[in-house]
């Protein structure tokens, strides 16, 4: 074997491999440098939009703080007060506290409405669909079947009876129908009527919501307009906001929450039923109003979470 011929060829192969490795390393460094340069250019290009977002979030957080407190009063304190009218023994052998029934019911409405959050006006329509479309036939046979499945349990009603189907609507959902049966049977219609009327007194919960929402709505609209304008400024530039996935996502999430607050949580949507005079639907009026307020709470949470980052 001629080692003097083998060694040079081996060294040549090693040199080729080394050159290839060096080329790959150089390419990686170059690519990283390009990526850093692009990120820097992106950050510089979007600095105004970033500052605008941070400013709006801080302003909005302060703006909705009173609404946030009021929402808690409506969904928590009001529920406890309504429980004072409860004839619990009429709800089964071991029924849930009425405030838990209310909570489960309005959360069902609010969560179901989230399926429609990208369709302006649809979320609120779904929340009030039990009143708009009615609850259909109410009978002892259905009630007793639901009672056998739910009475004495501690899980959420939808965990036992199933979540509402988007194709069928919430009024057909056994979990929501069970809530309705409980409210109908455990609190007398005149008491529901009294609770509804008192909610519109000067210091009533829904009148307070009306006043607070009317106060902040114009500022919510102004904030939404400014955020939209910031996005539009970048549309025909080298780096549209969509190039910045994080910033674009933050803008879209905040604008989505503002759309829902402005279009689907307006107190006027509740006030339209202020003089509703169907006794069997008074409990639904209260439940659906709480559902809308709970839906508003989820939008406020988006704003407050954004303000903490």
Coordinates of C-alpha atoms in Angstrom, one line a residue:
X1 CA 0.0 0.0 0.0
X2 CA 1.4 3.4 -1.0
X3 CA 0.9 5.6 2.0
X4 CA 2.3 8.6 0.2
X5 CA -0.7 8.5 -2.2
X6 CA -3.3 7.8 0.4
X7 CA -2.4 10.5 2.9
X8 CA -2.8 13.5 0.5
X9 CA -6.2 12.2 -0.7
X10 CA -7.3 11.7 2.9
X11 CA -6.2 15.2 3.9
X12 CA -8.0 16.5 0.8
X13 CA -11.2 14.8 2.0
X14 CA -10.9 16.2 5.5
X15 CA -10.3 19.6 4.1
X16 CA -13.4 19.3 2.0
X17 CA -15.5 18.3 5.0
X18 CA -14.0 21.2 7.1
X19 CA -14.8 23.6 4.3
X20 CA -18.4 22.3 4.2
X21 CA -18.7 22.6 8.0
X22 CA -17.3 26.2 7.8
X23 CA -19.7 27.0 5.0
X24 CA -22.7 25.8 7.0
X25 CA -21.5 27.7 10.1
X26 CA -21.1 30.8 8.0
X27 CA -24.5 30.3 6.5
X28 CA -26.0 29.9 10.0
X29 CA -24.3 33.0 11.3
X30 CA -25.4 34.9 8.2
X31 CA -29.0 33.7 8.6
X32 CA -28.9 34.6 12.3
X33 CA -27.5 38.0 11.4
X34 CA -30.2 38.5 8.8
X35 CA -32.9 37.4 11.3
X36 CA -31.6 39.8 13.9
X37 CA -31.5 42.6 11.4
X38 CA -35.1 41.8 10.3
X39 CA -36.2 41.7 13.9
X40 CA -34.5 45.0 14.6
X41 CA -36.1 46.5 11.5
X42 CA -39.5 45.1 12.5
X43 CA -39.2 46.4 16.0
X44 CA -38.1 49.8 14.8
X45 CA -40.9 49.9 12.2
X46 CA -43.5 48.9 14.7
X47 CA -42.3 51.0 17.6
X48 CA -45.1 53.6 17.2
X49 CA -47.8 50.9 17.1
X50 CA -46.3 49.2 20.1
X51 CA -46.2 52.4 22.1
X52 CA -49.8 53.1 21.0
X53 CA -50.9 49.6 22.1
X54 CA -49.3 49.9 25.6
X55 CA -50.8 53.4 26.1
X56 CA -54.3 52.3 25.1
X57 CA -54.1 49.2 27.3
X58 CA -53.2 51.3 30.3
X59 CA -56.0 53.8 29.6
X60 CA -58.5 51.0 29.1
X61 CA -57.5 49.2 32.3
X62 CA -58.3 52.3 34.3
X63 CA -61.4 53.0 32.3
X64 CA -63.1 49.6 32.9
X65 CA -62.0 49.3 36.6
X66 CA -65.4 50.5 38.0
X67 CA -67.3 48.3 35.5
X68 CA -65.2 45.4 36.7
X69 CA -66.2 46.0 40.3
X70 CA -69.9 46.4 39.3
X71 CA -69.8 43.2 37.4
X72 CA -68.7 41.4 40.5
X73 CA -71.6 42.9 42.5
X74 CA -74.1 41.8 39.8
X75 CA -72.9 38.3 39.4
X76 CA -72.0 37.6 43.0
X77 CA -73.8 39.9 45.5
X78 CA -77.1 40.1 43.5
X79 CA -77.2 36.3 43.2
X80 CA -76.9 35.9 47.0
X81 CA -79.7 38.4 47.5
X82 CA -82.0 36.6 45.1
X83 CA -81.3 33.4 47.0
X84 CA -83.3 35.0 49.8
X85 CA -86.5 34.2 47.9
X86 CA -85.5 30.5 47.4
X87 CA -87.8 27.7 48.4
X88 CA -85.0 25.1 48.2
X89 CA -87.2 22.2 49.1
X90 CA -89.0 22.5 45.8
X91 CA -85.8 21.9 43.8
X92 CA -85.3 18.2 44.7
X93 CA -84.0 16.0 47.5
X94 CA -80.5 17.6 47.6
X95 CA -80.6 20.7 45.3
X96 CA -77.7 23.1 44.8
X97 CA -77.9 26.5 46.4
X98 CA -79.8 28.9 44.2
X99 CA -76.8 31.2 43.7
X100 CA -74.9 28.2 42.3
X101 CA -77.8 27.5 39.9
X102 CA -77.7 31.1 38.7
X103 CA -74.0 31.0 38.3
X104 CA -74.1 27.8 36.3
X105 CA -76.8 29.3 34.1
X106 CA -75.3 32.6 33.3
X107 CA -71.9 31.1 32.7
X108 CA -73.5 28.6 30.2
X109 CA -74.9 31.7 28.4
X110 CA -71.6 33.6 28.4
X111 CA -69.4 30.7 27.4
X112 CA -71.9 29.7 24.6
X113 CA -71.8 33.4 23.4
X114 CA -68.0 33.2 23.0
X115 CA -68.6 30.9 20.0
X116 CA -70.0 34.0 18.2
X117 CA -67.6 36.6 19.4
X118 CA -66.3 37.3 15.9
X119 CA -69.8 37.9 14.6
X120 CA -70.8 41.4 15.6
X121 CA -74.2 41.3 17.4
X122 CA -74.6 37.6 17.4
X123 CA -73.2 37.0 20.9
X124 CA -75.8 39.1 22.6
X125 CA -78.5 37.6 20.4
X126 CA -77.5 34.1 21.6
X127 CA -77.5 35.3 25.2
X128 CA -81.1 36.6 24.9
X129 CA -82.2 33.7 22.7
X130 CA -84.2 32.1 25.5
X131 CA -86.4 35.2 25.6
X132 CA -86.3 35.9 21.8
X133 CA -87.2 32.3 20.9
X134 CA -88.8 31.1 24.1
X135 CA -88.0 27.9 26.0
X136 CA -90.6 25.7 24.3
X137 CA -92.7 23.1 26.1
X138 CA -92.2 22.9 29.9
X139 CA -93.5 19.6 31.4
X140 CA -93.1 17.4 34.5
X141 CA -91.9 14.5 32.4
X142 CA -88.8 16.3 31.2
X143 CA -88.2 17.8 34.7
X144 CA -88.3 14.4 36.4
X145 CA -85.9 12.9 33.9
X146 CA -83.5 15.7 34.5
X147 CA -84.0 15.6 38.3
X148 CA -83.0 11.9 38.4
X149 CA -79.7 12.7 36.7
X150 CA -78.7 15.9 38.5
X151 CA -80.2 15.8 42.0
X152 CA -77.6 15.3 44.7
X153 CA -74.6 15.8 42.3
X154 CA -71.9 18.4 42.7
X155 CA -70.5 18.6 39.1
X156 CA -71.5 21.4 36.8
X157 CA -74.8 20.8 35.0
X158 CA -73.1 20.6 31.6
X159 CA -70.6 18.0 32.9
X160 CA -73.6 15.8 33.7
X161 CA -76.0 16.7 31.0
X162 CA -73.7 17.8 28.2
X163 CA -72.6 21.1 26.8
X164 CA -74.9 23.2 24.6
X165 CA -74.7 22.4 20.9
X166 CA -74.0 25.3 18.5
X167 CA -76.2 23.7 15.9
X168 CA -79.2 23.2 18.2
X169 CA -78.9 26.4 20.3
X170 CA -78.7 26.8 24.1
X171 CA -82.5 26.6 24.6
X172 CA -82.4 22.9 23.6
X173 CA -79.5 22.1 25.9
X174 CA -80.6 19.9 28.9
X175 CA -78.1 21.7 31.2
X176 CA -79.7 25.1 30.5
X177 CA -83.2 23.7 30.6
X178 CA -82.5 22.3 34.0
X179 CA -81.4 25.7 35.2
X180 CA -84.7 27.2 33.9
X181 CA -86.8 24.5 35.7
X182 CA -85.0 25.1 39.0
X183 CA -85.5 28.9 38.8
X184 CA -89.2 28.5 37.9
X185 CA -89.9 26.0 40.7
X186 CA -87.9 27.5 43.5
X187 CA -88.8 31.2 43.3
X188 CA -92.3 32.4 42.9
X189 CA -93.1 34.5 39.8
X190 CA -94.1 37.6 41.8
X191 CA -90.7 37.5 43.5
X192 CA -88.9 37.3 40.2
X193 CA -91.0 40.2 39.0
X194 CA -90.1 42.2 42.1
X195 CA -86.4 41.4 41.7
X196 CA -86.5 42.6 38.0
X197 CA -88.3 45.8 38.8
X198 CA -86.0 46.7 41.7
X199 CA -83.0 46.1 39.4
X200 CA -84.1 49.2 37.5
X201 CA -84.4 51.5 40.6
X202 CA -81.9 54.3 40.9
X203 CA -79.5 52.1 42.9
X204 CA -80.6 48.9 41.3
X205 CA -77.9 46.6 39.8
X206 CA -79.0 46.9 36.2
X207 CA -79.6 50.7 36.4
X208 CA -76.0 51.0 37.8
X209 CA -74.7 48.9 34.9
X210 CA -76.6 51.2 32.5
X211 CA -75.1 54.3 34.0
X212 CA -71.6 53.0 34.1
X213 CA -71.7 51.6 30.6
X214 CA -73.1 54.8 29.1
X215 CA -70.3 56.7 30.8
X216 CA -67.5 54.6 29.3
X217 CA -68.9 53.6 25.9
X218 CA -67.8 56.8 24.0
X219 CA -64.2 56.3 25.3
X220 CA -64.3 52.6 24.4
X221 CA -65.2 53.6 20.9
X222 CA -62.5 56.2 20.7
X223 CA -59.9 53.7 21.9
X224 CA -61.0 51.2 19.3
X225 CA -60.8 53.8 16.5
X226 CA -57.2 54.8 17.5
X227 CA -56.1 51.1 17.6
X228 CA -57.6 50.5 14.2
X229 CA -55.9 53.6 12.8
X230 CA -52.5 52.4 14.1
X231 CA -53.0 49.1 12.3
X232 CA -54.1 50.8 9.1
X233 CA -51.0 53.0 9.0
X234 CA -48.9 49.9 8.5
X235 CA -50.9 48.2 5.8
X236 CA -49.0 49.5 2.8
X237 CA -45.6 49.6 4.4
X238 CA -42.6 47.2 4.0
X239 CA -43.6 45.6 7.3
X240 CA -47.4 45.3 7.8
X241 CA -48.4 44.5 11.4
X242 CA -49.2 40.9 10.4
X243 CA -45.4 40.4 9.9
X244 CA -45.1 40.9 13.7
X245 CA -47.1 37.9 15.0
X246 CA -46.9 38.9 18.7
X247 CA -48.0 42.5 18.2
X248 CA -50.6 41.6 15.6
X249 CA -52.1 39.0 18.0
X250 CA -52.2 41.5 20.8
X251 CA -53.9 44.0 18.6
X252 CA -56.5 41.5 17.4
X253 CA -57.2 40.2 20.8
X254 CA -57.7 43.7 22.3
X255 CA -59.8 44.9 19.3
X256 CA -61.9 41.7 19.6
X257 CA -62.6 42.4 23.2
X258 CA -63.5 46.0 22.5
X259 CA -65.9 44.9 19.6
X260 CA -67.6 42.5 22.0
X261 CA -67.9 45.1 24.8
X262 CA -69.2 47.9 22.5
X263 CA -71.5 45.9 20.3
X264 CA -72.7 43.0 22.5
X265 CA -72.5 44.2 26.1
X266 CA -74.4 47.5 25.8
X267 CA -76.9 48.1 28.6
X268 CA -79.5 49.1 26.0
X269 CA -79.7 45.5 25.0
X270 CA -80.9 44.7 28.5
X271 CA -83.0 47.9 28.8
X272 CA -85.1 46.9 25.8
X273 CA -86.7 44.3 28.1
X274 CA -87.3 46.6 31.0
X275 CA -91.1 46.5 30.8
X276 CA -91.3 42.9 29.8
X277 CA -94.5 41.6 31.3
X278 CA -94.5 37.8 30.9
X279 CA -94.4 36.4 34.4
X280 CA -92.9 33.0 33.4
X281 CA -90.0 34.8 31.7
X282 CA -89.1 37.1 34.6
X283 CA -86.5 34.7 35.8
X284 CA -85.1 34.4 32.3
X285 CA -84.7 38.2 32.1
X286 CA -82.6 38.2 35.2
X287 CA -80.6 35.1 34.1
X288 CA -79.9 36.5 30.6
X289 CA -79.0 39.9 31.9
X290 CA -76.5 38.2 34.2
X291 CA -75.3 36.2 31.2
X292 CA -74.6 39.4 29.3
X293 CA -72.8 40.9 32.3
X294 CA -70.7 37.8 32.6
X295 CA -69.9 38.0 28.9
X296 CA -68.8 41.6 29.5
X297 CA -66.6 40.3 32.4
X298 CA -64.7 38.0 30.0
X299 CA -63.9 41.0 27.7
X300 CA -62.8 43.1 30.7
X301 CA -60.5 40.2 31.7
X302 CA -58.8 40.4 28.3
X303 CA -58.1 44.1 28.9
X304 CA -56.8 43.6 32.4
X305 CA -54.6 40.6 31.5
X306 CA -53.1 42.7 28.7
X307 CA -52.3 45.5 31.1
X308 CA -50.3 43.2 33.3
X309 CA -47.8 42.3 30.6

